[in-house]
Amino acid sequence: FDKLDKAVAAAVEMRLGGELVSEAQRMLSLLRAQREAESRLKEAILARDVARLESAVANAAQVSLGGDVIAEAQRLLALLRAQQSAATALSSALHSNDADRLRHALEQARQSGLNTGLVQ
């Protein structure tokens, strides 16, 4: 990355033109965007925040970022969404006083890995 950055900067400074320099500039711009997207993904993963993960995953897709980090972010996002859904179902079931709904909600919470202290 650094070598490409220096080479493009040198070509621009020497006022070299042409398709090769333009392509190198586009590639460098894409690499920068992908680097930033990967950084945002890592931060969102550490924060375990659904909104940040959604935004970071969408941004990564826009810059065609692939690899392990986006896969990890997508898995975590799916897990957190499942846990949110389970927490909502559990709260609703608790307020309904319906034993079947509560059993179903507890099972959903267990399957999602939700840890509320209520799920055993």
PDB file of C-alpha atoms in Angstrom:
ATOM      1  CA  PHE A   1       0.000   0.000   0.000  1.00  0.00           C
ATOM      2  CA  ASP A   2       2.704   2.483   0.992  1.00  0.00           C
ATOM      3  CA  LYS A   3       4.754   1.738  -2.112  1.00  0.00           C
ATOM      4  CA  LEU A   4       1.733   2.286  -4.349  1.00  0.00           C
ATOM      5  CA  ASP A   5       0.946   5.514  -2.524  1.00  0.00           C
ATOM      6  CA  LYS A   6       4.498   6.801  -3.023  1.00  0.00           C
ATOM      7  CA  ALA A   7       4.590   5.712  -6.666  1.00  0.00           C
ATOM      8  CA  VAL A   8       1.286   7.441  -7.449  1.00  0.00           C
ATOM      9  CA  ALA A   9       2.380  10.583  -5.611  1.00  0.00           C
ATOM     10  CA  ALA A  10       5.639  10.628  -7.567  1.00  0.00           C
ATOM     11  CA  ALA A  11       3.828  10.117 -10.874  1.00  0.00           C
ATOM     12  CA  VAL A  12       1.417  12.941 -10.114  1.00  0.00           C
ATOM     13  CA  GLU A  13       4.253  15.206  -8.969  1.00  0.00           C
ATOM     14  CA  MET A  14       6.099  14.576 -12.242  1.00  0.00           C
ATOM     15  CA  ARG A  15       2.846  15.336 -14.037  1.00  0.00           C
ATOM     16  CA  LEU A  16       2.702  11.921 -15.625  1.00  0.00           C
ATOM     17  CA  GLY A  17      -0.667  11.169 -17.064  1.00  0.00           C
ATOM     18  CA  GLY A  18      -2.274   8.370 -18.861  1.00  0.00           C
ATOM     19  CA  GLU A  19      -4.518   5.477 -18.103  1.00  0.00           C
ATOM     20  CA  LEU A  20      -1.968   3.639 -15.960  1.00  0.00           C
ATOM     21  CA  VAL A  21      -1.609   6.547 -13.514  1.00  0.00           C
ATOM     22  CA  SER A  22      -5.378   7.056 -13.445  1.00  0.00           C
ATOM     23  CA  GLU A  23      -5.915   3.370 -12.731  1.00  0.00           C
ATOM     24  CA  ALA A  24      -3.297   3.464  -9.972  1.00  0.00           C
ATOM     25  CA  GLN A  25      -5.053   6.468  -8.422  1.00  0.00           C
ATOM     26  CA  ARG A  26      -8.411   4.655  -8.517  1.00  0.00           C
ATOM     27  CA  MET A  27      -6.839   1.544  -6.988  1.00  0.00           C
ATOM     28  CA  LEU A  28      -5.182   3.594  -4.261  1.00  0.00           C
ATOM     29  CA  SER A  29      -8.456   5.317  -3.481  1.00  0.00           C
ATOM     30  CA  LEU A  30     -10.228   1.959  -3.247  1.00  0.00           C
ATOM     31  CA  LEU A  31      -7.503   0.542  -0.993  1.00  0.00           C
ATOM     32  CA  ARG A  32      -7.806   3.538   1.320  1.00  0.00           C
ATOM     33  CA  ALA A  33     -11.581   3.131   1.480  1.00  0.00           C
ATOM     34  CA  GLN A  34     -11.211  -0.590   2.186  1.00  0.00           C
ATOM     35  CA  ARG A  35      -8.670   0.089   4.924  1.00  0.00           C
ATOM     36  CA  GLU A  36     -11.050   2.577   6.548  1.00  0.00           C
ATOM     37  CA  ALA A  37     -13.967   0.154   6.196  1.00  0.00           C
ATOM     38  CA  GLU A  38     -11.967  -2.621   7.844  1.00  0.00           C
ATOM     39  CA  SER A  39     -11.043  -0.311  10.707  1.00  0.00           C
ATOM     40  CA  ARG A  40     -14.711   0.634  11.209  1.00  0.00           C
ATOM     41  CA  LEU A  41     -15.664  -3.056  11.185  1.00  0.00           C
ATOM     42  CA  LYS A  42     -13.102  -3.897  13.862  1.00  0.00           C
ATOM     43  CA  GLU A  43     -14.298  -1.022  16.053  1.00  0.00           C
ATOM     44  CA  ALA A  44     -17.936  -2.066  15.625  1.00  0.00           C
ATOM     45  CA  ILE A  45     -17.088  -5.677  16.484  1.00  0.00           C
ATOM     46  CA  LEU A  46     -15.371  -4.592  19.690  1.00  0.00           C
ATOM     47  CA  ALA A  47     -18.302  -2.339  20.590  1.00  0.00           C
ATOM     48  CA  ARG A  48     -20.831  -5.146  19.885  1.00  0.00           C
ATOM     49  CA  ASP A  49     -23.249  -2.439  18.778  1.00  0.00           C
ATOM     50  CA  VAL A  50     -25.922  -3.419  16.245  1.00  0.00           C
ATOM     51  CA  ALA A  51     -26.269   0.029  14.658  1.00  0.00           C
ATOM     52  CA  ARG A  52     -22.504   0.451  14.279  1.00  0.00           C
ATOM     53  CA  LEU A  53     -22.181  -3.057  12.867  1.00  0.00           C
ATOM     54  CA  GLU A  54     -24.980  -2.461  10.363  1.00  0.00           C
ATOM     55  CA  SER A  55     -23.359   0.760   9.205  1.00  0.00           C
ATOM     56  CA  ALA A  56     -19.868  -0.744   9.036  1.00  0.00           C
ATOM     57  CA  VAL A  57     -21.053  -3.842   7.139  1.00  0.00           C
ATOM     58  CA  ALA A  58     -22.937  -1.668   4.632  1.00  0.00           C
ATOM     59  CA  ASN A  59     -19.863   0.527   4.173  1.00  0.00           C
ATOM     60  CA  ALA A  60     -17.643  -2.531   3.676  1.00  0.00           C
ATOM     61  CA  ALA A  61     -20.011  -3.849   1.009  1.00  0.00           C
ATOM     62  CA  GLN A  62     -19.922  -0.493  -0.797  1.00  0.00           C
ATOM     63  CA  VAL A  63     -16.138  -0.696  -1.129  1.00  0.00           C
ATOM     64  CA  SER A  64     -16.164  -4.422  -2.007  1.00  0.00           C
ATOM     65  CA  LEU A  65     -14.303  -5.429   1.140  1.00  0.00           C
ATOM     66  CA  GLY A  66     -14.155  -9.160   1.668  1.00  0.00           C
ATOM     67  CA  GLY A  67     -12.349 -11.441   4.037  1.00  0.00           C
ATOM     68  CA  ASP A  68     -12.482 -12.649   7.591  1.00  0.00           C
ATOM     69  CA  VAL A  69     -13.298  -9.335   9.253  1.00  0.00           C
ATOM     70  CA  ILE A  70     -16.516  -8.764   7.323  1.00  0.00           C
ATOM     71  CA  ALA A  71     -17.516 -12.410   7.820  1.00  0.00           C
ATOM     72  CA  GLU A  72     -16.938 -12.045  11.565  1.00  0.00           C
ATOM     73  CA  ALA A  73     -18.922  -8.799  11.643  1.00  0.00           C
ATOM     74  CA  GLN A  74     -21.815 -10.407   9.762  1.00  0.00           C
ATOM     75  CA  ARG A  75     -21.862 -13.407  12.133  1.00  0.00           C
ATOM     76  CA  LEU A  76     -21.799 -11.118  15.177  1.00  0.00           C
ATOM     77  CA  LEU A  77     -24.524  -8.925  13.713  1.00  0.00           C
ATOM     78  CA  ALA A  78     -26.765 -11.969  13.135  1.00  0.00           C
ATOM     79  CA  LEU A  79     -26.101 -13.156  16.698  1.00  0.00           C
ATOM     80  CA  LEU A  80     -26.832  -9.760  18.240  1.00  0.00           C
ATOM     81  CA  ARG A  81     -30.038  -9.424  16.225  1.00  0.00           C
ATOM     82  CA  ALA A  82     -31.134 -12.884  17.383  1.00  0.00           C
ATOM     83  CA  GLN A  83     -30.363 -11.919  20.970  1.00  0.00           C
ATOM     84  CA  GLN A  84     -32.327  -8.677  20.639  1.00  0.00           C
ATOM     85  CA  SER A  85     -35.266 -10.608  19.259  1.00  0.00           C
ATOM     86  CA  ALA A  86     -34.997 -13.155  22.075  1.00  0.00           C
ATOM     87  CA  ALA A  87     -34.825 -10.418  24.708  1.00  0.00           C
ATOM     88  CA  THR A  88     -37.930  -8.759  23.265  1.00  0.00           C
ATOM     89  CA  ALA A  89     -39.788 -12.083  23.154  1.00  0.00           C
ATOM     90  CA  LEU A  90     -38.727 -12.888  26.698  1.00  0.00           C
ATOM     91  CA  SER A  91     -39.845  -9.511  28.012  1.00  0.00           C
ATOM     92  CA  SER A  92     -43.175  -9.814  26.233  1.00  0.00           C
ATOM     93  CA  ALA A  93     -43.683 -13.375  27.504  1.00  0.00           C
ATOM     94  CA  LEU A  94     -42.916 -12.338  31.059  1.00  0.00           C
ATOM     95  CA  HIS A  95     -45.574  -9.649  30.881  1.00  0.00           C
ATOM     96  CA  SER A  96     -48.157 -11.931  29.271  1.00  0.00           C
ATOM     97  CA  ASN A  97     -48.268 -14.477  32.081  1.00  0.00           C
ATOM     98  CA  ASP A  98     -48.531 -17.160  29.371  1.00  0.00           C
ATOM     99  CA  ALA A  99     -46.488 -20.251  30.291  1.00  0.00           C
ATOM    100  CA  ASP A 100     -46.229 -21.522  26.697  1.00  0.00           C
ATOM    101  CA  ARG A 101     -44.994 -18.148  25.423  1.00  0.00           C
ATOM    102  CA  LEU A 102     -42.508 -18.018  28.268  1.00  0.00           C
ATOM    103  CA  ARG A 103     -41.174 -21.518  27.501  1.00  0.00           C
ATOM    104  CA  HIS A 104     -40.844 -20.618  23.825  1.00  0.00           C
ATOM    105  CA  ALA A 105     -39.125 -17.320  24.669  1.00  0.00           C
ATOM    106  CA  LEU A 106     -36.723 -19.043  27.069  1.00  0.00           C
ATOM    107  CA  GLU A 107     -35.819 -21.561  24.371  1.00  0.00           C
ATOM    108  CA  GLN A 108     -35.266 -18.747  21.868  1.00  0.00           C
ATOM    109  CA  ALA A 109     -33.050 -16.997  24.418  1.00  0.00           C
ATOM    110  CA  ARG A 110     -31.023 -20.165  25.037  1.00  0.00           C
ATOM    111  CA  GLN A 111     -30.554 -20.768  21.314  1.00  0.00           C
ATOM    112  CA  SER A 112     -29.357 -17.235  20.723  1.00  0.00           C
ATOM    113  CA  GLY A 113     -26.931 -17.363  23.622  1.00  0.00           C
ATOM    114  CA  LEU A 114     -28.741 -14.561  25.426  1.00  0.00           C
ATOM    115  CA  ASN A 115     -27.401 -14.164  28.930  1.00  0.00           C
ATOM    116  CA  THR A 116     -29.786 -12.164  31.059  1.00  0.00           C
ATOM    117  CA  GLY A 117     -29.494 -14.002  34.337  1.00  0.00           C
ATOM    118  CA  LEU A 118     -33.078 -15.137  33.747  1.00  0.00           C
ATOM    119  CA  VAL A 119     -32.190 -17.797  31.191  1.00  0.00           C
ATOM    120  CA  GLN A 120     -31.051 -21.054  32.795  1.00  0.00           C
TER     121      GLN A 120
END
